[in-house]
Coordinates of C-alpha atoms in Angstrom, one line a residue:
Chain A
X6 CA -15.1 -16.6 -21.7
X7 CA -12.4 -19.0 -20.8
X8 CA -13.1 -22.6 -21.3
X9 CA -12.9 -24.7 -18.1
X10 CA -13.2 -28.4 -18.6
X11 CA -15.9 -29.7 -16.3
X12 CA -14.4 -33.2 -15.8
X13 CA -11.2 -31.5 -14.6
X14 CA -12.8 -28.9 -12.2
X15 CA -13.6 -29.5 -8.5
X16 CA -15.1 -27.6 -5.8
X17 CA -13.3 -27.5 -2.7
X18 CA -14.9 -25.5 0.6
X19 CA -12.7 -22.7 1.7
X20 CA -12.1 -24.5 5.2
X21 CA -10.5 -27.1 2.9
X22 CA -7.6 -24.8 2.0
X23 CA -5.9 -25.5 5.4
X24 CA -6.0 -29.3 4.5
X25 CA -4.3 -28.3 1.1
X26 CA -1.4 -26.4 2.8
X27 CA -1.0 -29.1 5.7
X28 CA -1.0 -31.7 3.0
X29 CA 1.7 -30.1 0.9
X30 CA 3.8 -29.6 4.1
X31 CA 3.2 -33.4 5.0
X32 CA 4.5 -34.2 1.5
X33 CA 7.9 -32.3 2.4
X34 CA 7.3 -29.3 0.6
X35 CA 8.3 -25.9 2.1
X36 CA 4.9 -24.0 1.8
X37 CA 5.3 -20.6 0.7
X38 CA 2.1 -18.4 0.3
X39 CA 1.1 -14.7 0.9
X40 CA 1.5 -13.0 4.2
X41 CA 1.1 -9.8 5.4
X42 CA 4.9 -8.3 6.5
X43 CA 6.3 -4.8 6.4
X44 CA 3.1 -3.3 5.6
X45 CA 2.9 -5.3 2.3
X46 CA 1.6 -8.7 0.9
X47 CA 5.0 -10.7 0.7
X48 CA 5.3 -14.4 -0.3
X49 CA 6.7 -16.1 2.7
X50 CA 6.3 -19.2 5.1
X51 CA 2.7 -20.5 5.3
X52 CA 2.0 -23.0 8.0
X53 CA -1.6 -23.1 8.0
X54 CA -4.3 -21.0 6.2
X55 CA -4.3 -18.7 9.2
X56 CA -1.2 -17.2 8.1
X57 CA -2.8 -16.0 4.8
X58 CA -4.0 -12.5 4.4
X59 CA -7.9 -13.1 4.6
X60 CA -9.4 -9.8 4.6
X61 CA -6.7 -7.6 3.1
X62 CA -6.3 -6.0 -0.1
X63 CA -3.9 -3.7 -1.7
X64 CA -4.3 -0.3 -3.5
X65 CA -1.7 0.2 -6.3
X66 CA -0.7 3.1 -8.6
X67 CA 2.4 4.3 -10.0
X68 CA 5.2 4.9 -7.2
X69 CA 2.6 3.9 -4.7
X70 CA 1.4 1.0 -2.7
X71 CA -0.8 0.4 0.5
X72 CA -2.6 -2.3 2.2
X73 CA -5.7 -2.4 4.0
X74 CA -8.1 -4.7 5.8
X75 CA -11.4 -4.7 4.3
X76 CA -13.2 -7.0 6.4
X77 CA -13.9 -9.6 3.5
X78 CA -13.2 -13.3 4.4
X79 CA -11.6 -14.0 1.2
X80 CA -8.2 -15.2 1.3
X81 CA -6.7 -13.9 -1.9
X82 CA -8.4 -10.3 -2.1
X83 CA -5.2 -8.6 -2.7
X84 CA -3.3 -8.2 -6.0
X85 CA 0.6 -8.8 -6.1
X86 CA 3.1 -7.8 -3.6
X87 CA 6.9 -6.8 -4.3
X88 CA 8.3 -10.2 -4.4
X89 CA 7.5 -13.0 -6.6
X90 CA 8.6 -16.8 -7.4
X91 CA 11.9 -15.1 -8.4
X92 CA 12.9 -14.8 -4.8
X93 CA 12.7 -18.3 -4.2
X94 CA 13.6 -20.0 -7.4
X95 CA 16.3 -17.5 -8.4
X96 CA 17.1 -15.8 -5.1
X97 CA 19.0 -12.6 -4.6
X98 CA 22.2 -14.4 -3.3
X99 CA 23.5 -18.0 -4.2
X100 CA 26.8 -19.3 -3.3
X101 CA 28.0 -21.1 -6.6
X102 CA 31.1 -22.7 -5.3
X103 CA 33.6 -22.8 -2.2
X104 CA 37.3 -23.5 -2.4
X105 CA 39.7 -24.1 0.5
X106 CA 43.4 -24.7 0.6
X107 CA 44.6 -28.1 1.9
X108 CA 48.3 -28.0 2.1
X109 CA 49.4 -27.4 -1.9
X110 CA 46.0 -28.3 -3.2
X111 CA 42.8 -26.5 -3.6
X112 CA 39.6 -28.5 -2.5
X113 CA 36.5 -27.3 -4.5
X114 CA 33.2 -28.0 -2.8
X115 CA 29.7 -27.8 -4.5
X116 CA 27.0 -26.5 -2.2
X117 CA 26.5 -29.4 -0.1
X118 CA 22.9 -28.4 1.1
X119 CA 20.1 -30.1 -0.9
X120 CA 17.6 -28.0 -2.8
X121 CA 14.7 -26.5 -1.5
X122 CA 11.4 -28.4 -2.2
X123 CA 9.1 -25.4 -2.7
X124 CA 5.1 -25.4 -2.9
X125 CA 4.2 -21.7 -4.0
X126 CA 0.8 -21.3 -3.2
X127 CA -1.3 -18.4 -4.3
X128 CA 1.1 -17.3 -7.1
X129 CA -0.9 -15.0 -9.6
X130 CA -1.1 -16.3 -13.2
X131 CA 1.2 -13.4 -14.4
X132 CA 3.9 -14.9 -11.7
X133 CA 3.3 -18.4 -13.0
X134 CA 3.8 -17.1 -16.6
X135 CA 7.1 -15.4 -15.3
X136 CA 8.4 -18.7 -14.2
X137 CA 7.6 -20.1 -17.6
X138 CA 9.6 -17.0 -18.9
X139 CA 12.7 -17.6 -16.4
X140 CA 12.6 -21.5 -17.6
X141 CA 13.4 -20.2 -21.0
X142 CA 16.5 -18.1 -19.9
X143 CA 17.6 -20.3 -17.1
X144 CA 16.9 -23.9 -18.3
X145 CA 16.5 -23.8 -22.0
X146 CA 19.2 -21.8 -23.2
X147 CA 23.0 -22.8 -24.0
X148 CA 23.7 -22.8 -20.4
X149 CA 21.5 -24.5 -17.6
X150 CA 21.4 -22.6 -14.2
X151 CA 21.9 -25.6 -12.0
X152 CA 20.5 -24.6 -8.9
X153 CA 17.4 -23.0 -10.4
X154 CA 17.0 -26.3 -12.2
X155 CA 17.2 -28.2 -9.0
X156 CA 14.4 -26.2 -7.4
X157 CA 12.4 -26.0 -10.6
X158 CA 12.3 -29.9 -10.8
X159 CA 10.8 -30.2 -7.4
X160 CA 8.3 -27.2 -7.4
X161 CA 4.6 -27.3 -6.9
X162 CA 2.3 -24.5 -8.1
X163 CA -0.9 -23.6 -6.7
X164 CA -1.9 -20.5 -8.6
X165 CA -5.0 -18.6 -7.7
X166 CA -6.7 -16.5 -10.6
X167 CA -7.4 -12.9 -10.1
X168 CA -10.9 -11.7 -9.2
X169 CA -9.8 -7.9 -9.3
X170 CA -7.0 -6.3 -10.9
X171 CA -4.7 -3.6 -9.3
X172 CA -4.2 -0.3 -10.6
X173 CA -0.9 -1.0 -12.5
X174 CA -2.0 -4.4 -13.8
X175 CA -1.8 -5.0 -17.7
X176 CA -1.6 -8.8 -17.8
X177 CA -4.1 -8.7 -20.7
X178 CA -1.7 -7.2 -22.9
X179 CA 0.9 -9.9 -22.1
X180 CA -1.5 -12.9 -22.4
X181 CA -0.6 -13.8 -18.8
X182 CA -3.9 -13.5 -17.0
X183 CA -6.2 -12.8 -15.2
X184 CA -6.6 -16.5 -15.2
X185 CA -3.9 -19.0 -15.9
X186 CA -4.1 -21.6 -18.8
X187 CA -1.0 -23.4 -18.2
X188 CA 2.2 -23.8 -16.1
X189 CA 0.5 -24.8 -12.7
X190 CA -0.4 -28.0 -10.7
X191 CA -3.4 -26.7 -9.4
X192 CA -5.2 -23.5 -10.2
X193 CA -7.9 -22.1 -8.1
X194 CA -10.4 -19.5 -8.5
X195 CA -11.9 -18.1 -5.1
X196 CA -15.4 -18.0 -5.2
X197 CA -17.1 -15.9 -2.4
X198 CA -20.8 -15.3 -3.2
X199 CA -24.3 -15.9 -2.0
X200 CA -23.6 -19.8 -2.9
X201 CA -20.8 -19.7 -0.1
X202 CA -17.1 -19.4 0.2
X203 CA -15.3 -21.9 -1.9
X204 CA -12.8 -22.7 -4.6
X205 CA -12.9 -23.9 -8.0
X206 CA -9.8 -26.1 -8.5
X207 CA -8.6 -27.1 -11.8
X208 CA -6.0 -29.8 -12.3
X209 CA -3.0 -29.0 -14.1
X210 CA -0.6 -32.0 -13.8
X211 CA -0.4 -35.6 -12.0
X212 CA 0.8 -34.4 -8.9
X213 CA -1.8 -31.8 -8.8
X214 CA -4.3 -34.7 -9.3
X215 CA -2.8 -36.6 -6.4
X216 CA -3.1 -33.8 -4.2
X217 CA -6.8 -33.1 -5.2
X218 CA -7.4 -36.8 -4.5
X219 CA -6.1 -36.3 -0.8
X220 CA -8.8 -33.5 -0.2
X221 CA -12.5 -33.3 0.2
X222 CA -13.6 -32.1 -2.9
X223 CA -16.8 -32.4 -5.2
X224 CA -17.2 -32.2 -9.0
X225 CA -17.8 -28.6 -10.2
X226 CA -21.1 -27.8 -11.4
X227 CA -21.8 -25.9 -14.7
X228 CA -23.1 -23.0 -12.5
X229 CA -19.8 -23.0 -10.5
X230 CA -17.6 -22.9 -13.7
X231 CA -19.8 -20.1 -15.1
X232 CA -19.2 -18.1 -12.0
X233 CA -15.4 -18.7 -12.2
X234 CA -15.4 -17.6 -16.0
X235 CA -17.5 -14.6 -15.2
X236 CA -15.1 -13.6 -12.5
X237 CA -12.1 -13.8 -14.7
X238 CA -14.0 -11.9 -17.4
X239 CA -14.9 -9.2 -15.1
X240 CA -11.3 -9.0 -13.9
X241 CA -9.8 -8.6 -17.6
X242 CA -12.6 -6.1 -18.2
X243 CA -11.6 -3.7 -15.0
X244 CA -7.6 -3.7 -16.3
X245 CA -7.1 -0.2 -17.2
X246 CA -3.6 -0.3 -18.4
X247 CA -2.3 -1.9 -21.7
X248 CA 0.2 -2.2 -24.3
X249 CA -0.3 -2.4 -27.8
X250 CA 2.2 -5.2 -28.6
X251 CA 1.4 -5.6 -32.5
X252 CA 4.7 -4.7 -34.1
X253 CA 6.0 -3.3 -31.0
X254 CA 9.5 -4.9 -31.5
X255 CA 10.0 -3.2 -34.8
X256 CA 8.7 0.2 -33.6
X257 CA 11.1 -0.1 -30.7
X258 CA 13.9 -0.9 -32.8
X259 CA 13.1 2.1 -35.1
X260 CA 12.9 4.3 -32.2
X261 CA 16.5 3.6 -30.6
X262 CA 17.8 7.3 -31.5
X263 CA 14.5 8.9 -30.3
X264 CA 15.0 11.8 -28.3
X265 CA 12.3 10.9 -26.0
X266 CA 14.5 8.2 -24.3
X267 CA 16.4 11.3 -22.7
X268 CA 13.0 12.7 -21.3
X269 CA 12.6 9.3 -19.6
X270 CA 16.2 9.5 -18.4
X271 CA 15.6 12.8 -16.9
X272 CA 12.8 11.2 -14.6
X273 CA 14.6 7.8 -13.7
X274 CA 16.5 7.6 -10.6
X275 CA 18.5 4.5 -12.0
X276 CA 17.8 2.9 -8.5
X277 CA 17.2 -0.4 -10.1
X278 CA 13.8 -1.1 -8.3
X279 CA 12.1 -2.0 -11.5
X280 CA 14.6 -4.8 -12.4
X281 CA 14.7 -6.1 -8.7
X282 CA 11.0 -6.4 -8.3
X283 CA 10.5 -7.7 -11.9
X284 CA 9.7 -11.7 -11.9
X285 CA 11.5 -12.1 -15.1
X286 CA 14.6 -10.0 -14.7
X287 CA 17.2 -12.6 -14.2
X288 CA 20.6 -10.7 -14.4
X289 CA 23.1 -11.5 -11.9
X290 CA 26.9 -10.6 -11.0
X291 CA 29.4 -12.8 -9.7
X292 CA 31.7 -12.1 -7.0
X293 CA 34.7 -13.9 -5.7
X294 CA 35.5 -13.5 -2.2
X295 CA 38.3 -14.8 -0.2
X296 CA 39.2 -14.6 3.4
X297 CA 42.4 -12.6 4.6
X298 CA 44.5 -15.5 5.3
X299 CA 44.0 -16.7 1.6
X300 CA 42.8 -20.1 2.8
X301 CA 39.2 -20.1 1.6
X302 CA 37.3 -18.5 -1.3
X303 CA 33.8 -18.4 -2.4
X304 CA 32.1 -17.6 -5.8
X305 CA 28.7 -15.8 -5.0
X306 CA 26.0 -14.8 -7.4
X307 CA 23.7 -11.8 -6.5
X308 CA 21.0 -10.1 -8.5
X309 CA 22.5 -7.2 -10.8
X310 CA 20.7 -4.8 -12.7
X311 CA 21.1 -3.0 -16.1
X312 CA 20.3 0.3 -14.5
X313 CA 23.7 0.0 -12.5
X314 CA 26.7 1.7 -14.5
X315 CA 29.1 -1.5 -13.7
X316 CA 26.6 -3.9 -15.3
X317 CA 27.9 -2.4 -18.6
X318 CA 31.6 -2.1 -17.5
X319 CA 34.0 -3.0 -20.0
X320 CA 37.6 -2.2 -20.2
X321 CA 37.9 1.6 -19.4
X322 CA 34.3 2.0 -18.2
X323 CA 30.5 1.7 -18.6
X324 CA 29.1 1.4 -21.9
X325 CA 26.0 2.9 -20.6
X326 CA 27.1 6.0 -18.9
X327 CA 23.8 7.8 -19.3
X328 CA 20.6 6.8 -17.3
X329 CA 18.6 7.0 -20.5
X330 CA 20.5 4.5 -22.2
X331 CA 20.0 2.3 -19.5
X332 CA 16.2 2.7 -19.5
X333 CA 16.2 2.1 -23.3
X334 CA 18.1 -1.0 -22.8
X335 CA 16.0 -2.4 -20.2
X336 CA 12.4 -1.6 -21.9
X337 CA 13.9 -2.7 -25.4
X338 CA 14.9 -5.8 -24.1
X339 CA 11.6 -6.5 -22.2
X340 CA 9.5 -5.8 -25.0
X341 CA 11.8 -6.6 -28.1
X342 CA 15.1 -8.3 -27.9
X343 CA 14.0 -10.6 -25.4
X344 CA 11.8 -12.0 -28.3
X345 CA 14.9 -12.4 -30.5
X346 CA 16.8 -14.2 -27.5
X347 CA 14.0 -16.4 -26.0
X348 CA 11.0 -16.4 -28.5
X349 CA 8.8 -14.6 -25.8
X350 CA 8.4 -11.0 -24.4
X351 CA 10.2 -10.4 -21.2
X352 CA 7.1 -8.9 -19.5
X353 CA 4.1 -10.5 -18.1
X354 CA 2.2 -7.3 -17.3
X355 CA 2.3 -7.8 -13.3
X356 CA 2.7 -3.8 -13.0
X357 CA 5.4 -4.2 -10.3
X358 CA 7.9 -2.0 -12.4
X359 CA 5.2 0.7 -12.2
X360 CA 4.3 0.4 -8.6
X361 CA 7.6 0.0 -7.2
X362 CA 9.2 2.8 -9.2
X363 CA 9.8 5.3 -6.5
X364 CA 9.0 8.0 -9.1
X365 CA 6.2 6.0 -10.9
X366 CA 7.6 5.7 -14.4
X367 CA 4.8 3.7 -16.2
X368 CA 6.2 1.2 -18.9
X369 CA 3.0 1.1 -20.5
X370 CA 2.8 4.9 -20.9
X371 CA 6.4 5.2 -22.0
X372 CA 6.0 2.2 -24.4
X373 CA 3.0 3.7 -25.9
X374 CA 4.5 7.1 -26.3
X375 CA 7.4 5.6 -28.1
X376 CA 5.0 3.8 -30.3
X377 CA 3.1 7.0 -30.9
X378 CA 6.1 9.0 -31.9
X379 CA 7.5 6.3 -34.1
X380 CA 4.0 6.3 -35.8
X381 CA 4.3 10.3 -36.2
X382 CA 8.0 9.8 -37.1
X383 CA 10.9 11.9 -37.9
X384 CA 10.3 15.7 -38.0
X385 CA 7.3 16.2 -35.9
X386 CA 8.7 14.4 -32.7
X387 CA 8.9 17.6 -30.8
X388 CA 5.0 18.0 -30.7
X389 CA 4.5 14.6 -29.1
X390 CA 4.1 14.4 -25.5
Chain B
X13 CA 58.6 -11.8 10.3
X14 CA 57.1 -8.3 10.9
X15 CA 59.3 -7.2 8.1
X16 CA 58.0 -9.5 5.5
X17 CA 54.4 -8.4 6.0
X18 CA 53.0 -5.3 4.2
X19 CA 53.1 -2.2 6.1
X20 CA 49.7 -0.7 6.9
X21 CA 49.5 2.9 8.2
X22 CA 46.3 4.7 9.4
X23 CA 46.3 8.4 9.3
X24 CA 43.7 10.7 10.6
X25 CA 42.5 14.5 9.3
X26 CA 39.3 16.4 10.3
X27 CA 37.1 13.5 11.6
X28 CA 35.4 11.7 14.6
X29 CA 37.7 8.6 14.5
X30 CA 34.6 6.4 14.1
X31 CA 36.0 5.0 10.7
X32 CA 39.4 4.2 11.9
X33 CA 37.6 2.4 15.0
X34 CA 35.7 0.5 12.5
X35 CA 38.9 -1.4 11.9
X36 CA 39.2 -1.9 15.7
X37 CA 35.4 -3.0 15.9
X38 CA 36.4 -6.0 13.4
X39 CA 36.9 -8.2 16.5
X40 CA 36.9 -11.6 14.8
X41 CA 38.9 -10.5 11.9
X42 CA 41.0 -8.2 13.7
X43 CA 43.7 -10.8 14.5
X44 CA 43.6 -12.1 11.2
X45 CA 44.3 -8.5 9.7
X46 CA 47.2 -8.2 12.5
X47 CA 48.5 -11.5 11.5
X48 CA 48.7 -10.6 7.7
X49 CA 49.8 -6.9 7.7
X50 CA 52.4 -5.2 10.1
X51 CA 50.6 -2.2 11.6
X52 CA 53.4 0.4 11.3
X53 CA 51.4 3.4 12.2
X54 CA 48.0 3.5 13.9
X55 CA 47.9 5.6 17.1
X56 CA 44.3 4.7 17.9
X57 CA 45.4 1.0 18.2
X58 CA 49.3 1.0 19.0
X59 CA 52.1 3.1 20.5
X60 CA 54.3 1.9 17.9
X61 CA 55.3 4.2 14.9
X62 CA 57.3 3.1 12.2
X63 CA 58.5 5.4 9.5
X64 CA 57.0 4.7 5.8
X65 CA 57.2 3.8 3.0
X66 CA 54.0 2.2 3.7
X67 CA 52.3 -0.4 1.5
X68 CA 48.8 0.4 2.3
X69 CA 47.7 3.7 3.8
X70 CA 44.2 4.5 5.2
X71 CA 43.3 8.0 5.5
X72 CA 40.2 9.3 7.5
X73 CA 39.0 12.8 7.6
X74 CA 38.9 15.9 5.6
X75 CA 41.4 18.8 4.9
X76 CA 40.5 21.7 6.7
X77 CA 43.6 23.3 7.7
X78 CA 46.8 24.6 5.8
X79 CA 48.8 22.1 7.9
X80 CA 46.4 19.3 6.5
X81 CA 47.3 20.4 2.9
X82 CA 50.8 19.9 3.4
X83 CA 50.7 16.7 5.6
X84 CA 48.4 14.9 3.1
X85 CA 51.2 15.5 0.5
X86 CA 53.8 14.0 2.6
X87 CA 51.6 10.7 3.5
X88 CA 50.9 10.3 -0.1
X89 CA 54.6 10.2 -0.9
X90 CA 55.3 7.6 1.6
X91 CA 52.3 5.4 0.6
X92 CA 52.2 2.8 -2.4
X93 CA 48.3 2.3 -2.1
X94 CA 46.2 5.0 -0.3
X95 CA 42.7 4.3 0.6
X96 CA 40.4 7.1 1.9
X97 CA 37.9 5.9 4.1
X98 CA 34.5 7.5 5.2
X99 CA 32.3 10.6 4.5
X100 CA 34.7 13.1 5.8
X101 CA 37.8 11.9 3.5
X102 CA 35.6 11.1 0.5
X103 CA 33.1 14.4 0.6
X104 CA 34.4 16.6 3.2
X105 CA 32.1 15.4 6.0
X106 CA 29.4 17.0 8.2
X107 CA 32.0 19.7 8.6
X108 CA 31.6 20.6 4.8
X109 CA 28.8 22.6 5.9
X110 CA 31.2 25.4 6.5
X111 CA 31.7 25.6 2.8
X112 CA 28.4 27.4 2.3
X113 CA 28.9 29.9 5.2
X114 CA 31.4 32.4 6.7
X115 CA 34.0 30.7 8.4
X116 CA 35.4 33.9 10.1
X117 CA 32.1 34.5 11.6
X118 CA 32.2 31.0 13.1
X119 CA 35.5 31.3 14.6
X120 CA 34.7 34.6 16.1
X121 CA 31.9 33.3 17.8
X122 CA 33.2 30.0 18.9
X123 CA 36.7 30.9 20.0
X124 CA 37.8 33.3 22.6
X125 CA 40.9 34.2 20.7
X126 CA 40.0 33.5 17.0
X127 CA 43.5 35.1 15.9
X128 CA 45.1 31.9 17.1
X129 CA 42.9 29.6 14.6
X130 CA 44.4 28.9 11.4
X131 CA 41.8 27.0 9.2
X132 CA 40.5 27.0 5.6
X133 CA 37.4 28.3 4.0
X134 CA 36.6 24.7 3.2
X135 CA 36.6 21.2 4.5
X136 CA 37.1 19.0 1.4
X137 CA 37.8 15.4 0.4
X138 CA 41.2 14.0 0.3
X139 CA 41.1 13.3 -3.3
X140 CA 40.6 17.0 -4.1
X141 CA 44.2 17.3 -3.0
X142 CA 46.2 14.1 -4.1
X143 CA 45.7 11.0 -6.3
X144 CA 43.6 8.3 -4.3
X145 CA 43.7 4.6 -5.1
X146 CA 40.4 3.8 -3.7
X147 CA 37.6 5.6 -1.9
X148 CA 35.4 3.6 0.6
X149 CA 32.4 5.6 1.5
X150 CA 30.0 5.8 4.6
X151 CA 29.6 7.7 7.9
X152 CA 31.1 5.4 9.4
X153 CA 32.6 2.9 6.8
X154 CA 31.1 -0.7 6.9
X155 CA 33.5 -2.8 8.6
X156 CA 33.1 -5.7 6.1
X157 CA 33.7 -3.4 3.2
X158 CA 36.9 -2.1 5.1
X159 CA 38.2 -5.7 5.5
X160 CA 37.3 -6.3 1.8
X161 CA 39.3 -3.3 0.7
X162 CA 42.1 -4.4 2.8
X163 CA 42.0 -7.9 1.6
X164 CA 41.8 -6.8 -2.1
X165 CA 44.8 -4.3 -1.5
X166 CA 46.9 -7.2 0.0
X167 CA 46.0 -9.9 -2.7
X168 CA 46.2 -7.5 -5.5
X169 CA 42.9 -7.7 -6.7
X170 CA 39.9 -5.2 -7.2
X171 CA 37.7 -4.7 -4.2
X172 CA 34.2 -5.9 -4.5
X173 CA 32.4 -3.0 -3.7
X174 CA 29.4 -1.9 -5.6
X175 CA 28.7 1.6 -6.5
X176 CA 24.9 1.6 -7.3
X177 CA 21.9 2.7 -5.1
X178 CA 20.8 1.5 -1.5
X179 CA 17.6 0.3 -3.2
X180 CA 19.5 -2.9 -4.8
X181 CA 20.4 -3.7 -1.1
X182 CA 16.8 -3.3 0.4
X183 CA 15.6 -5.5 -2.6
X184 CA 18.2 -8.1 -1.9
X185 CA 17.5 -8.4 1.5
X186 CA 13.8 -8.4 1.1
X187 CA 12.9 -5.0 2.8
X188 CA 9.8 -3.6 1.3
X189 CA 10.4 0.0 0.1
X190 CA 9.4 2.5 3.0
X191 CA 8.9 5.2 0.3
X192 CA 6.4 3.5 -2.0
X193 CA 4.5 1.4 0.8
X194 CA 4.5 4.1 3.4
X195 CA 5.2 7.4 1.7
X196 CA 8.3 7.9 4.0
X197 CA 11.1 10.2 2.7
X198 CA 13.9 8.2 1.8
X199 CA 17.3 9.0 0.1
X200 CA 17.7 5.4 -0.8
X201 CA 17.5 5.8 -4.6
X202 CA 20.2 8.4 -4.9
X203 CA 22.4 7.1 -2.0
X204 CA 25.7 4.8 -2.6
X205 CA 25.0 1.3 -1.6
X206 CA 27.4 0.0 1.0
X207 CA 25.6 -0.1 4.6
X208 CA 23.4 -2.9 3.6
X209 CA 20.4 -1.1 3.7
X210 CA 20.2 -0.8 7.5
X211 CA 17.6 2.1 7.9
X212 CA 14.8 0.8 5.9
X213 CA 15.3 -2.6 7.5
X214 CA 14.3 -0.7 10.7
X215 CA 11.3 1.0 8.8
X216 CA 13.0 4.2 8.3
X217 CA 14.1 6.2 5.4
X218 CA 17.6 6.3 4.1
X219 CA 19.8 9.4 5.5
X220 CA 22.4 9.1 2.7
X221 CA 25.5 8.2 5.0
X222 CA 27.3 6.8 2.1
X223 CA 27.1 9.9 0.0
X224 CA 25.7 9.9 -3.8
X225 CA 25.4 6.6 -5.8
X226 CA 27.5 6.3 -9.1
X227 CA 24.8 8.1 -11.2
X228 CA 22.6 10.2 -8.4
X229 CA 19.7 11.7 -10.3
X230 CA 18.7 14.2 -7.9
X231 CA 15.8 16.2 -9.2
X232 CA 13.2 13.4 -9.6
X233 CA 14.0 12.6 -6.1
X234 CA 13.4 16.2 -4.9
X235 CA 10.1 16.2 -6.8
X236 CA 8.9 13.0 -5.4
X237 CA 9.9 14.1 -1.8
X238 CA 8.0 17.5 -2.3
X239 CA 5.0 15.3 -3.7
X240 CA 5.1 13.4 -0.4
X241 CA 4.6 16.5 1.5
X242 CA 8.3 17.3 2.7
X243 CA 8.8 21.0 3.2
X244 CA 11.6 22.4 0.9
X245 CA 13.5 23.3 4.0
X246 CA 13.5 19.9 5.2
X247 CA 14.5 18.2 1.7
X248 CA 17.5 20.8 1.8
X249 CA 18.4 19.4 5.3
X250 CA 18.1 15.9 4.2
X251 CA 20.9 16.7 1.7
X252 CA 22.9 18.6 4.0
X253 CA 24.2 16.0 6.3
X254 CA 27.5 13.9 6.3
X255 CA 27.8 14.2 2.5
X256 CA 26.7 17.9 2.3
X257 CA 29.8 18.6 0.1
X258 CA 29.2 15.9 -2.2
X259 CA 28.5 17.6 -5.7
X260 CA 25.3 16.0 -6.3
X261 CA 23.8 16.6 -2.8
X262 CA 25.2 20.1 -2.7
X263 CA 23.6 20.9 -6.3
X264 CA 20.5 19.3 -5.2
X265 CA 20.3 21.2 -1.9
X266 CA 20.7 24.7 -3.8
X267 CA 18.2 23.6 -6.4
X268 CA 15.6 23.1 -3.9
X269 CA 16.5 26.3 -1.9
X270 CA 16.3 28.2 -5.3
X271 CA 13.0 26.8 -6.1
X272 CA 11.7 27.6 -2.8
X273 CA 12.9 31.2 -2.7

């Protein structure tokens, strides 16, 4: 069972959640949390606890997602929807620079808008881990993404540990859940049992501690801590998907020429959905646009994907013409070369790429199949699934 | 002054005029366009018709008559840059449905005197007949993309037109996938981006107006649609609209029909 430090854990009544949201708003945060929109649970603006999806849950499987009302009073009875912290910290479209002609000179303007000050409420532990991974990529490398950094520096994270996994979750394989151990300001565990509807609150930072001081809480008892720990254990137990990551990197590198990639490629639509919903995928394209008169120009950064041909376009065409070579690039980056680049895997096991793949290609199954075939090795590959 | 500006011409073949009207629909940008180019031939907009050569020529519509076959050659000879606009010009349009049927039978039913009709057996894309500098997709084309192409041609740069799927556009704008979350039939994964994913944003599946994306993998989508309970005849119909003559759509339709028979 997970170790929760008693002196660092508080109990907050469920009704106090509204106060938590309001206090963050009063402190100047734009409060973002789960909401029911377009038949899904999406992170969006929440003004009060009334905007949260109380009583809603989701059912997920490869290529399928549905939400339903279950009548429960829990605020966080769902798993994850299609968007994540990425939509806010590393948005799909960003103006990097504007220039306009002033006589014979060009005047360059940096985006004058101040950075957004987000409080992300209800992020799942896998999504918190995803932000840590994006930090490595966008903050800790050779080049710092300035706008990401500005938002990241101001960010407040309230994570909510998972009580029940979804049908495509595999966070336990990636060490990113179902409960968070770092990366948050506050971590909540929603407890809704015969001892009442309440939250166990763990403090992860000074600003988290400051916020708790403004709320009505009491010290958590050993029984509360036990319930929270048990809930996380049960959630971990209920996860049905897994990837064995031991030696996976080497096995993927050894399998680059496997004919199995073509079998995946035959099923893959190259639609980019897996990369768009992935909370760690960070790739972008940069477009320079100008007006007809030639008086002003903008440089815009937009989400791109390794499943687009142009993504690997060099002089003379795309390096990855075939769909299978794009899938191979994506999976080996997530589960192997990401480690070489950023010293961590690029996957948090949130399952979004499985759920939101229109044809339900399952990275856990495919990685395990590649492993199995690598184990059986050359000659007998035709017998593998 | 007019002589210093690049000459723009707009020509029409078999089509509904909707794509060239997208240029007139530009409203806010139209004056800027008119200020930047000399509209030398554009019968929908101006009575003035100046002879070529033209710096940029926009061609709408598909090739459907023996006369078209000759006329497009002449237009090409008079054009420095030639851009085809719309589903008709880039894949043969809805009228490419004739490619799969007996055209003589059609003319005998439709016209009182079919002997006066000189038409081809097929409706084909402009690029099937002449070299084309850029193809802009859509039924109709997106007016912002049209301006971007004109802009790029005028400034001698590459047009910023993406050739991936509509799914990219849904995800960028935050539209939840209607196929995954609601089980709706949607052609988004195989369809060329450009419209901005309008239909899913209004809670409908994509109709494929922009034709196949750069690497459209049709068979898995056909299987998915069948799995959602869409009848084979209806899957075939989804592939037989404005871009019925585009090769991936046509092949997929034949495949679905063959499997069904």
